[in-house]
PDB file of C-alpha atoms in Angstrom:
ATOM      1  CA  UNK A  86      -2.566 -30.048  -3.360  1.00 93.00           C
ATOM      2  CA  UNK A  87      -4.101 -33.575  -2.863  1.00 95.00           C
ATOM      3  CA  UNK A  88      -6.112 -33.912   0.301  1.00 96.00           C
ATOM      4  CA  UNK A  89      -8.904 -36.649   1.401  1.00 96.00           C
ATOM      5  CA  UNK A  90     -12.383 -33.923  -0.005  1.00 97.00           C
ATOM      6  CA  UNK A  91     -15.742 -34.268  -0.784  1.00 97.00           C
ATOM      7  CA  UNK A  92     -17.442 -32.527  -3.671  1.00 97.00           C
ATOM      8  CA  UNK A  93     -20.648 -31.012  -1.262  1.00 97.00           C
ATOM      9  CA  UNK A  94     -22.049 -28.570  -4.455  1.00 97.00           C
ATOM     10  CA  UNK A  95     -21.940 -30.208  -8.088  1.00 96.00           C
ATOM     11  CA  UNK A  96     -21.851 -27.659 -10.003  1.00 96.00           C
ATOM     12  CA  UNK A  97     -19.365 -24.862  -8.445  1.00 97.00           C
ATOM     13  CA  UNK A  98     -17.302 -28.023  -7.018  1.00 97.00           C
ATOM     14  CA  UNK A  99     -17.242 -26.590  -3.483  1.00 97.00           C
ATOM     15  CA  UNK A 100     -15.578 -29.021  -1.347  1.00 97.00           C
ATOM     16  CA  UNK A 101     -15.411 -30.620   1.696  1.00 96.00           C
ATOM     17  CA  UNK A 102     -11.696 -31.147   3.078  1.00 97.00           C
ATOM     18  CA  UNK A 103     -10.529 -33.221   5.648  1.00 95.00           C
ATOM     19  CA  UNK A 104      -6.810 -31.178   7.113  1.00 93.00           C
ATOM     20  CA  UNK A 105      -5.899 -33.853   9.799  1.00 92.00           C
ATOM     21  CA  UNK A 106      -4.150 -36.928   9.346  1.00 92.00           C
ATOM     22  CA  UNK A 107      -7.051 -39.327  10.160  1.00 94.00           C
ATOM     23  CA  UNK A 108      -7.001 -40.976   6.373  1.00 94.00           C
ATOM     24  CA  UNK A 109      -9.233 -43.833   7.490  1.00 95.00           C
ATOM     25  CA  UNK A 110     -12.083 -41.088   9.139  1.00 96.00           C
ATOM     26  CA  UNK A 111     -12.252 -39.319   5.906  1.00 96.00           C
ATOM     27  CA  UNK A 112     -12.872 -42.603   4.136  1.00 95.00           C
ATOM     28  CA  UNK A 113     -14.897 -43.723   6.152  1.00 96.00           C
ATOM     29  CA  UNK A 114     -17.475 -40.488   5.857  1.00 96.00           C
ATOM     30  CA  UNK A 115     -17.067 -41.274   1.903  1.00 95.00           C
ATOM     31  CA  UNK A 116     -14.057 -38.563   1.339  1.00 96.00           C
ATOM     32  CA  UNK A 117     -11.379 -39.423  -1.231  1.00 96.00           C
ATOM     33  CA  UNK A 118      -7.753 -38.277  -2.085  1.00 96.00           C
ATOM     34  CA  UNK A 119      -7.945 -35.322  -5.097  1.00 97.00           C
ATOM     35  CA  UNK A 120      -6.378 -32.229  -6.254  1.00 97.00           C
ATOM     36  CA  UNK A 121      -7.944 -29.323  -4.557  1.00 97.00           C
ATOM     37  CA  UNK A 122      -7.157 -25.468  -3.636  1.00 97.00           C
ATOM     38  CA  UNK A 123      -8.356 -22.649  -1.328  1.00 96.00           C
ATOM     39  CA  UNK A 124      -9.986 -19.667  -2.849  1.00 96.00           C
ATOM     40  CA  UNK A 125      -9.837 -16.456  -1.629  1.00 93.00           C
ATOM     41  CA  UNK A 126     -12.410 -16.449   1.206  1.00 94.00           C
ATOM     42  CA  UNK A 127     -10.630 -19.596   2.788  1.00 95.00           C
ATOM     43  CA  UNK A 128     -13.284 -22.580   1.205  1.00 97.00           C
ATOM     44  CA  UNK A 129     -11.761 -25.276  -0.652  1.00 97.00           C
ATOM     45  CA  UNK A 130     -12.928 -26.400  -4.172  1.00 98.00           C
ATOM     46  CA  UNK A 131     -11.740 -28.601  -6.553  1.00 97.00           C
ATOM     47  CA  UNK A 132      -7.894 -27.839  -8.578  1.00 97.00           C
ATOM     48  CA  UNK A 133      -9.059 -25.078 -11.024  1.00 97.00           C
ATOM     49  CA  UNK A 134     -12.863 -24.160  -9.656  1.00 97.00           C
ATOM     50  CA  UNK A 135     -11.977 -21.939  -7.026  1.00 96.00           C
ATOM     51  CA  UNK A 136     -13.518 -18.568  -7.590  1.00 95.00           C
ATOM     52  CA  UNK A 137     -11.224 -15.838  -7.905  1.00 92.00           C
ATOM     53  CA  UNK A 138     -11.585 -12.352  -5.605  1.00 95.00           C
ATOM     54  CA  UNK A 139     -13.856 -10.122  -6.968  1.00 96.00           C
ATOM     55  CA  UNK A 140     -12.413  -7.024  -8.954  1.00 97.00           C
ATOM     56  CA  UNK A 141     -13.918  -4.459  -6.809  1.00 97.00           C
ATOM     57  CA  UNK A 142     -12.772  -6.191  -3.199  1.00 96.00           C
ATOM     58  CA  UNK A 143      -9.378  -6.012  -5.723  1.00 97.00           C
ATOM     59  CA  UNK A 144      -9.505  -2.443  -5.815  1.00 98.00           C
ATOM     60  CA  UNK A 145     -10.405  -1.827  -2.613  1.00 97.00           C
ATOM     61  CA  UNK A 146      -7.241  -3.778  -1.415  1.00 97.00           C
ATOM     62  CA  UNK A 147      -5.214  -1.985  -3.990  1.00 98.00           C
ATOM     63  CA  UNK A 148      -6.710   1.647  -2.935  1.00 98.00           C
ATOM     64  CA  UNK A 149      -5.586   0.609   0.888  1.00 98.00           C
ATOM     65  CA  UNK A 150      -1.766  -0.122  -0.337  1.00 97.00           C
ATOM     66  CA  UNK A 151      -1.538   2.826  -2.565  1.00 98.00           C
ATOM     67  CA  UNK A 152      -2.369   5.236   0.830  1.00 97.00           C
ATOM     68  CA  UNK A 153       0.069   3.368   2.700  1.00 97.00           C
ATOM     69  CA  UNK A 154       2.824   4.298  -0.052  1.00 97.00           C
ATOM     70  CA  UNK A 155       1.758   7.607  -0.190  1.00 97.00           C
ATOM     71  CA  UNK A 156       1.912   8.203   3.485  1.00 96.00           C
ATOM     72  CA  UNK A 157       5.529   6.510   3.401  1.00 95.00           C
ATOM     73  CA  UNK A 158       6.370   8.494   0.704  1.00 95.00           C
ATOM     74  CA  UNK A 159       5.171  11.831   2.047  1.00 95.00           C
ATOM     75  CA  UNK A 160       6.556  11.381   5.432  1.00 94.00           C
ATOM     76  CA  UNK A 161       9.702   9.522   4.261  1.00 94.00           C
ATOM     77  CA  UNK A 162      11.869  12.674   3.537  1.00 94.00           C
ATOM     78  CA  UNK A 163      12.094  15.307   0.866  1.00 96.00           C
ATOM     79  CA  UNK A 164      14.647  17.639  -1.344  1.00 96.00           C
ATOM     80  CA  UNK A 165      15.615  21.353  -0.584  1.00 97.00           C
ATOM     81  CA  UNK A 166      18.644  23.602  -0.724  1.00 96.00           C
ATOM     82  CA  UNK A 167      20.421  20.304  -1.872  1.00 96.00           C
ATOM     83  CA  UNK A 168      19.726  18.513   1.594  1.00 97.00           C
ATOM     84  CA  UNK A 169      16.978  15.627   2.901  1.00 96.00           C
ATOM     85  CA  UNK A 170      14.565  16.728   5.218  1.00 97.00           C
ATOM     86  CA  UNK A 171      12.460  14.832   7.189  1.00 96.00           C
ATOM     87  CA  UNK A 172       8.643  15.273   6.622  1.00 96.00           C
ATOM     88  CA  UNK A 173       6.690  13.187   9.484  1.00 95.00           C
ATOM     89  CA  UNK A 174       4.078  14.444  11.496  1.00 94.00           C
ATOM     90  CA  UNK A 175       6.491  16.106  14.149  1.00 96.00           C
ATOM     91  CA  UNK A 176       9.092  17.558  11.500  1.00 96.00           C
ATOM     92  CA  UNK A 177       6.283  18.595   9.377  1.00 96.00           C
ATOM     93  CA  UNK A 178       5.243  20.690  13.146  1.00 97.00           C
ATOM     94  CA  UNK A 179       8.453  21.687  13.773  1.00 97.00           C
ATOM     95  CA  UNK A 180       9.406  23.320  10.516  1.00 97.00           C
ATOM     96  CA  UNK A 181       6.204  25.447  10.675  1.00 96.00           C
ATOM     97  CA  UNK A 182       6.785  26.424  14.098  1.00 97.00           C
ATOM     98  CA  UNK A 183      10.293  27.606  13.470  1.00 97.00           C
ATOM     99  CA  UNK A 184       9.825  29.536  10.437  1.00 96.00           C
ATOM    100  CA  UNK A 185       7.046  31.066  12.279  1.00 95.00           C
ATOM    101  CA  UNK A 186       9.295  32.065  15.039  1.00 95.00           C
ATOM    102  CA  UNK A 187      11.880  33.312  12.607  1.00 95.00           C
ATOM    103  CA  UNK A 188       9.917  35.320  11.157  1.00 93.00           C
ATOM    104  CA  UNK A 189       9.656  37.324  14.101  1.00 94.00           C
ATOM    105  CA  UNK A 190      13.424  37.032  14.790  1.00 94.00           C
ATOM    106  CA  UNK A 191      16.027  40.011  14.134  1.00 94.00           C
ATOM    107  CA  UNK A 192      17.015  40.114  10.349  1.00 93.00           C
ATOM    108  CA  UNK A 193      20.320  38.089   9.885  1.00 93.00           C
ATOM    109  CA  UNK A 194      19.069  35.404  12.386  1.00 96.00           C
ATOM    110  CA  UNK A 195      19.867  32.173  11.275  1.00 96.00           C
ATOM    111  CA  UNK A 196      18.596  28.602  13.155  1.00 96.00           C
ATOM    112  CA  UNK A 197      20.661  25.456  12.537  1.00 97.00           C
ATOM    113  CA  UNK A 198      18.645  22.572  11.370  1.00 97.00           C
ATOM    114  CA  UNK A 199      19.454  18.568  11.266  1.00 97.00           C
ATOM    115  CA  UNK A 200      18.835  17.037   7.893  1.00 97.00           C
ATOM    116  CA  UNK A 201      18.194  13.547   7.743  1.00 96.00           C
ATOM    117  CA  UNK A 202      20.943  12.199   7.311  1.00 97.00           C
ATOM    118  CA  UNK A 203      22.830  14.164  11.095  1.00 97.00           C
ATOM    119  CA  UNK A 204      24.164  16.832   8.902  1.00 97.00           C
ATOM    120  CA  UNK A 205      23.320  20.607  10.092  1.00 97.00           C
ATOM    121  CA  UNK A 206      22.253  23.471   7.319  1.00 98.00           C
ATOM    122  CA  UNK A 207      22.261  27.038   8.646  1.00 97.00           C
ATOM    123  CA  UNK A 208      18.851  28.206   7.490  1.00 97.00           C
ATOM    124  CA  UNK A 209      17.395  32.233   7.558  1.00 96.00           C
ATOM    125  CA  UNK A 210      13.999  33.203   7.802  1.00 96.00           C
ATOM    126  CA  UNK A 211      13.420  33.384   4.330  1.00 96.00           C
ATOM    127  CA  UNK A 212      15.318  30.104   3.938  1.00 97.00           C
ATOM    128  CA  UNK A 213      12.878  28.204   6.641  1.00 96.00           C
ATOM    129  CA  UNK A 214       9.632  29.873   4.463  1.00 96.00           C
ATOM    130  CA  UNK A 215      10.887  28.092   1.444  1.00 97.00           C
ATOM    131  CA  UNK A 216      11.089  24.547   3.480  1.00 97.00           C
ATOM    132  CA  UNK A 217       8.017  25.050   4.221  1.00 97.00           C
ATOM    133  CA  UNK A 218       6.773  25.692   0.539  1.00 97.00           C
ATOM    134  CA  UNK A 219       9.061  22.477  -0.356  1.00 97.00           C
ATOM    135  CA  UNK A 220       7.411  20.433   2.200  1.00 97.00           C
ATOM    136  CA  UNK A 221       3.506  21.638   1.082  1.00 96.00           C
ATOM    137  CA  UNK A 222       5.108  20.952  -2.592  1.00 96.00           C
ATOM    138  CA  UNK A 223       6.257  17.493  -2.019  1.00 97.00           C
ATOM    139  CA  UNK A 224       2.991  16.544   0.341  1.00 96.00           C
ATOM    140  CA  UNK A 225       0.961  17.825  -3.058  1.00 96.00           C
ATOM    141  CA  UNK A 226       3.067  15.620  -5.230  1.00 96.00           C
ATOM    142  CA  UNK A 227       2.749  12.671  -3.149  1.00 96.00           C
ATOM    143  CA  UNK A 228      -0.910  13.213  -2.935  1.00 97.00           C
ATOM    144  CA  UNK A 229      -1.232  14.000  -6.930  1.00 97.00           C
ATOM    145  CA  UNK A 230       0.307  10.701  -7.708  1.00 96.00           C
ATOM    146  CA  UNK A 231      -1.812   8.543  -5.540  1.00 97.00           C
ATOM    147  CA  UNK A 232      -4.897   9.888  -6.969  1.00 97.00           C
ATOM    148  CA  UNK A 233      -3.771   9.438 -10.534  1.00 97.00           C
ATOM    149  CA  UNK A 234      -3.168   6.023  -9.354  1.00 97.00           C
ATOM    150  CA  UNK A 235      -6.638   5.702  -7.730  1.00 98.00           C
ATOM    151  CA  UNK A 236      -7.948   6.816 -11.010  1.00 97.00           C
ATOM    152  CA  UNK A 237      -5.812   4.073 -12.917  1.00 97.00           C
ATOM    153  CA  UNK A 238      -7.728   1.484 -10.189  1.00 98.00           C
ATOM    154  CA  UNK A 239     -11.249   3.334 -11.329  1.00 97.00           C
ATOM    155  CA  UNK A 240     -10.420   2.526 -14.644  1.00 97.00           C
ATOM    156  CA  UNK A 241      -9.072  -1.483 -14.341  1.00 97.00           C
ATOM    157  CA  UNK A 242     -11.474  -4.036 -15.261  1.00 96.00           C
ATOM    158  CA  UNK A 243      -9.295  -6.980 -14.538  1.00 96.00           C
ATOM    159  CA  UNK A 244      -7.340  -8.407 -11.426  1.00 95.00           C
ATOM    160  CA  UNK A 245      -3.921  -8.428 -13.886  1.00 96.00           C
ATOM    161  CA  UNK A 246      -4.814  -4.588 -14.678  1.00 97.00           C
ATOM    162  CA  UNK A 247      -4.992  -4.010 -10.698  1.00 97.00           C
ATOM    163  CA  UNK A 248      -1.916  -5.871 -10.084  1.00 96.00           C
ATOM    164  CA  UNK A 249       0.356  -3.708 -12.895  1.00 96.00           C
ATOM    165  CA  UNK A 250      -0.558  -0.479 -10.898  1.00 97.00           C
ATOM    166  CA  UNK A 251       2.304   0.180  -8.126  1.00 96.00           C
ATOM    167  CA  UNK A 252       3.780   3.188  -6.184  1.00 96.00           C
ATOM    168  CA  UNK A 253       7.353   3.645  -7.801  1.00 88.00           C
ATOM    169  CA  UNK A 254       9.504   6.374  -7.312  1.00 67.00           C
ATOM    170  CA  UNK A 255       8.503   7.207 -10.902  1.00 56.00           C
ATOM    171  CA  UNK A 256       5.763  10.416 -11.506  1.00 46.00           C
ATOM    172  CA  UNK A 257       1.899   8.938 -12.008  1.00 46.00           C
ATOM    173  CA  UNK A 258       0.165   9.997 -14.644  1.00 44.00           C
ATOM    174  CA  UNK A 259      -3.437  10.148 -15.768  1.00 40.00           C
ATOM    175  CA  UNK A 260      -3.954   7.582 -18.399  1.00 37.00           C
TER     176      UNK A 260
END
Protein backbone atom coordinates (compact mmCIF):
# COMPACT_ATOMS: atom_id res chain seq x y z
CA UNK A 1 0.00 0.00 0.00
CA UNK A 2 1.52 3.47 -0.84
CA UNK A 3 1.85 5.73 2.16
CA UNK A 4 4.10 9.06 2.74
CA UNK A 5 7.49 6.62 4.76
CA UNK A 6 10.84 7.06 5.53
CA UNK A 7 13.48 4.38 5.17
CA UNK A 8 14.99 4.90 9.14
CA UNK A 9 17.42 1.43 8.80
CA UNK A 10 19.21 0.89 5.27
CA UNK A 11 19.73 -2.26 5.22
CA UNK A 12 16.50 -4.20 6.71
CA UNK A 13 14.39 -1.15 5.11
CA UNK A 14 12.53 -0.53 8.38
CA UNK A 15 10.35 2.35 7.86
CA UNK A 16 8.97 5.24 9.11
CA UNK A 17 5.13 5.78 8.14
CA UNK A 18 3.15 8.67 8.34
CA UNK A 19 -1.03 7.10 8.80
CA UNK A 20 -2.78 10.59 8.89
CA UNK A 21 -3.74 12.64 6.13
CA UNK A 22 -1.30 15.55 6.74
CA UNK A 23 0.62 14.95 3.13
CA UNK A 24 2.38 18.30 3.41
CA UNK A 25 3.79 17.33 7.34
CA UNK A 26 5.25 14.19 6.05
CA UNK A 27 7.00 16.13 3.31
CA UNK A 28 7.96 18.45 5.07
CA UNK A 29 9.98 16.01 7.75
CA UNK A 30 11.56 14.55 4.32
CA UNK A 31 8.87 11.48 4.00
CA UNK A 32 7.82 10.42 0.50
CA UNK A 33 4.91 8.42 -1.14
CA UNK A 34 6.14 4.41 -1.63
CA UNK A 35 4.94 0.95 -1.51
CA UNK A 36 5.19 -0.34 1.96
CA UNK A 37 3.62 -3.22 4.32
CA UNK A 38 3.27 -4.18 8.01
CA UNK A 39 5.06 -7.20 9.25
CA UNK A 40 3.99 -9.28 11.77
CA UNK A 41 4.92 -7.38 14.96
CA UNK A 42 2.99 -4.22 13.61
CA UNK A 43 6.40 -2.10 12.09
CA UNK A 44 6.25 -1.06 8.63
CA UNK A 45 9.04 -1.76 6.04
CA UNK A 46 9.37 -1.35 2.63
CA UNK A 47 6.85 -3.68 -0.15
CA UNK A 48 8.69 -7.07 0.10
CA UNK A 49 11.28 -6.50 3.28
CA UNK A 50 9.02 -7.14 5.95
CA UNK A 51 10.25 -10.00 8.04
CA UNK A 52 8.06 -12.83 8.24
CA UNK A 53 6.90 -14.50 11.91
CA UNK A 54 9.27 -16.70 13.15
CA UNK A 55 8.57 -20.56 12.73
CA UNK A 56 8.60 -21.35 16.31
CA UNK A 57 6.11 -18.21 17.45
CA UNK A 58 4.29 -20.23 14.21
CA UNK A 59 4.03 -23.25 16.11
CA UNK A 60 3.25 -21.95 19.13
CA UNK A 61 0.14 -20.22 17.52
CA UNK A 62 -0.64 -23.40 15.72
CA UNK A 63 -0.24 -25.64 19.09
CA UNK A 64 -2.89 -22.97 20.76
CA UNK A 65 -5.58 -23.63 17.77
CA UNK A 66 -5.09 -27.30 17.65
CA UNK A 67 -6.22 -27.41 21.74
CA UNK A 68 -9.01 -25.28 20.98
CA UNK A 69 -10.25 -27.95 18.26
CA UNK A 70 -9.64 -30.61 20.41
CA UNK A 71 -11.56 -29.23 23.29
CA UNK A 72 -14.49 -28.45 20.69
CA UNK A 73 -14.20 -31.66 19.44
CA UNK A 74 -14.16 -33.55 22.73
CA UNK A 75 -16.91 -31.65 24.28
CA UNK A 76 -18.90 -31.22 21.03
CA UNK A 77 -20.83 -34.60 21.22
CA UNK A 78 -20.09 -38.23 20.61
CA UNK A 79 -21.56 -41.76 19.12
CA UNK A 80 -23.20 -44.63 21.21
CA UNK A 81 -26.05 -47.09 20.95
CA UNK A 82 -26.69 -45.22 17.56
CA UNK A 83 -27.49 -41.80 19.40
CA UNK A 84 -25.36 -38.25 20.04
CA UNK A 85 -24.45 -37.57 23.37
CA UNK A 86 -23.30 -34.60 24.72
CA UNK A 87 -19.74 -34.63 26.27
CA UNK A 88 -19.12 -31.07 28.08
CA UNK A 89 -17.92 -30.65 31.37
CA UNK A 90 -21.46 -31.06 33.07
CA UNK A 91 -22.68 -34.08 30.77
CA UNK A 92 -19.34 -35.59 31.08
CA UNK A 93 -20.43 -35.21 35.36
CA UNK A 94 -23.66 -36.26 34.89
CA UNK A 95 -23.16 -39.48 33.00
CA UNK A 96 -20.67 -40.64 35.70
CA UNK A 97 -22.89 -39.78 38.41
CA UNK A 98 -25.81 -41.68 37.00
CA UNK A 99 -24.21 -44.79 36.08
CA UNK A 100 -22.81 -44.66 39.46
CA UNK A 101 -26.19 -44.43 40.96
CA UNK A 102 -27.46 -47.17 38.72
CA UNK A 103 -25.30 -49.28 39.64
CA UNK A 104 -26.68 -49.38 42.93
CA UNK A 105 -30.27 -49.41 41.57
CA UNK A 106 -32.59 -52.67 41.51
CA UNK A 107 -31.70 -54.89 38.41
CA UNK A 108 -34.15 -53.99 35.51
CA UNK A 109 -33.91 -50.23 36.43
CA UNK A 110 -33.72 -48.23 33.55
CA UNK A 111 -33.06 -44.05 33.57
CA UNK A 112 -34.22 -42.08 30.51
CA UNK A 113 -31.57 -39.94 29.05
CA UNK A 114 -31.77 -36.77 26.47
CA UNK A 115 -29.48 -37.14 23.52
CA UNK A 116 -28.44 -34.19 21.84
CA UNK A 117 -30.49 -33.74 19.57
CA UNK A 118 -34.14 -33.73 22.48
CA UNK A 119 -34.60 -37.33 21.73
CA UNK A 120 -34.85 -39.73 24.98
CA UNK A 121 -32.95 -43.40 25.00
CA UNK A 122 -33.99 -45.70 27.85
CA UNK A 123 -30.60 -46.71 29.19
CA UNK A 124 -29.82 -49.81 32.04
CA UNK A 125 -27.07 -49.93 34.27
CA UNK A 126 -24.96 -51.79 32.14
CA UNK A 127 -26.06 -49.56 29.25
CA UNK A 128 -24.96 -46.16 31.27
CA UNK A 129 -21.30 -48.15 32.07
CA UNK A 130 -20.78 -48.44 28.39
CA UNK A 131 -21.50 -44.44 27.87
CA UNK A 132 -19.21 -43.97 30.05
CA UNK A 133 -16.47 -46.22 28.32
CA UNK A 134 -17.69 -44.37 24.93
CA UNK A 135 -17.20 -41.05 26.42
CA UNK A 136 -13.39 -42.00 28.02
CA UNK A 137 -13.00 -43.60 24.30
CA UNK A 138 -13.88 -40.59 22.35
CA UNK A 139 -12.00 -38.03 25.00
CA UNK A 140 -8.79 -40.53 24.17
CA UNK A 141 -9.36 -40.17 20.49
CA UNK A 142 -9.71 -36.56 20.55
CA UNK A 143 -6.67 -36.29 22.64
CA UNK A 144 -4.61 -38.98 20.35
CA UNK A 145 -5.22 -36.88 17.34
CA UNK A 146 -4.12 -33.59 18.69
CA UNK A 147 -0.90 -34.95 19.78
CA UNK A 148 -0.18 -36.61 16.48
CA UNK A 149 -0.86 -33.24 15.23
CA UNK A 150 1.46 -31.55 17.79
CA UNK A 151 4.01 -33.97 16.63
CA UNK A 152 3.35 -33.02 12.84
CA UNK A 153 4.05 -29.11 14.27
CA UNK A 154 7.46 -30.67 16.03
CA UNK A 155 8.37 -31.86 12.85
CA UNK A 156 7.51 -28.56 10.32
CA UNK A 157 10.35 -26.50 9.39
CA UNK A 158 8.44 -24.02 7.35
CA UNK A 159 5.44 -21.53 7.93
CA UNK A 160 3.59 -23.36 4.62
CA UNK A 161 4.30 -26.84 6.50
CA UNK A 162 2.53 -25.23 9.74
CA UNK A 163 -0.24 -23.86 7.80
CA UNK A 164 -1.17 -27.51 5.92
CA UNK A 165 -1.67 -29.03 9.48
CA UNK A 166 -5.55 -28.61 10.52
CA UNK A 167 -8.10 -30.37 12.85
CA UNK A 168 -10.53 -32.18 10.33
CA UNK A 169 -12.96 -34.57 11.16
CA UNK A 170 -10.51 -36.97 9.49
CA UNK A 171 -8.20 -39.52 12.01
CA UNK A 172 -4.40 -37.90 12.60
CA UNK A 173 -1.77 -39.87 12.07
CA UNK A 174 1.89 -39.98 12.97
CA UNK A 175 3.87 -39.12 9.95
Amino acid sequence: MKKYAKIINEETKLCEVGLGTNSAFYQSIGMTEMEVEQAYNGSWYVKGYAPEKPVEELKVEKRAEINKARDAAEQGGFEYMGKIFDSDQVSAQRISMAAQAMALAPEGTTITWTCQDNSTIDLTAQELVGLVVALAEWSNTCHQKATALKAQIDAAETAEELENITWDDKPATLS
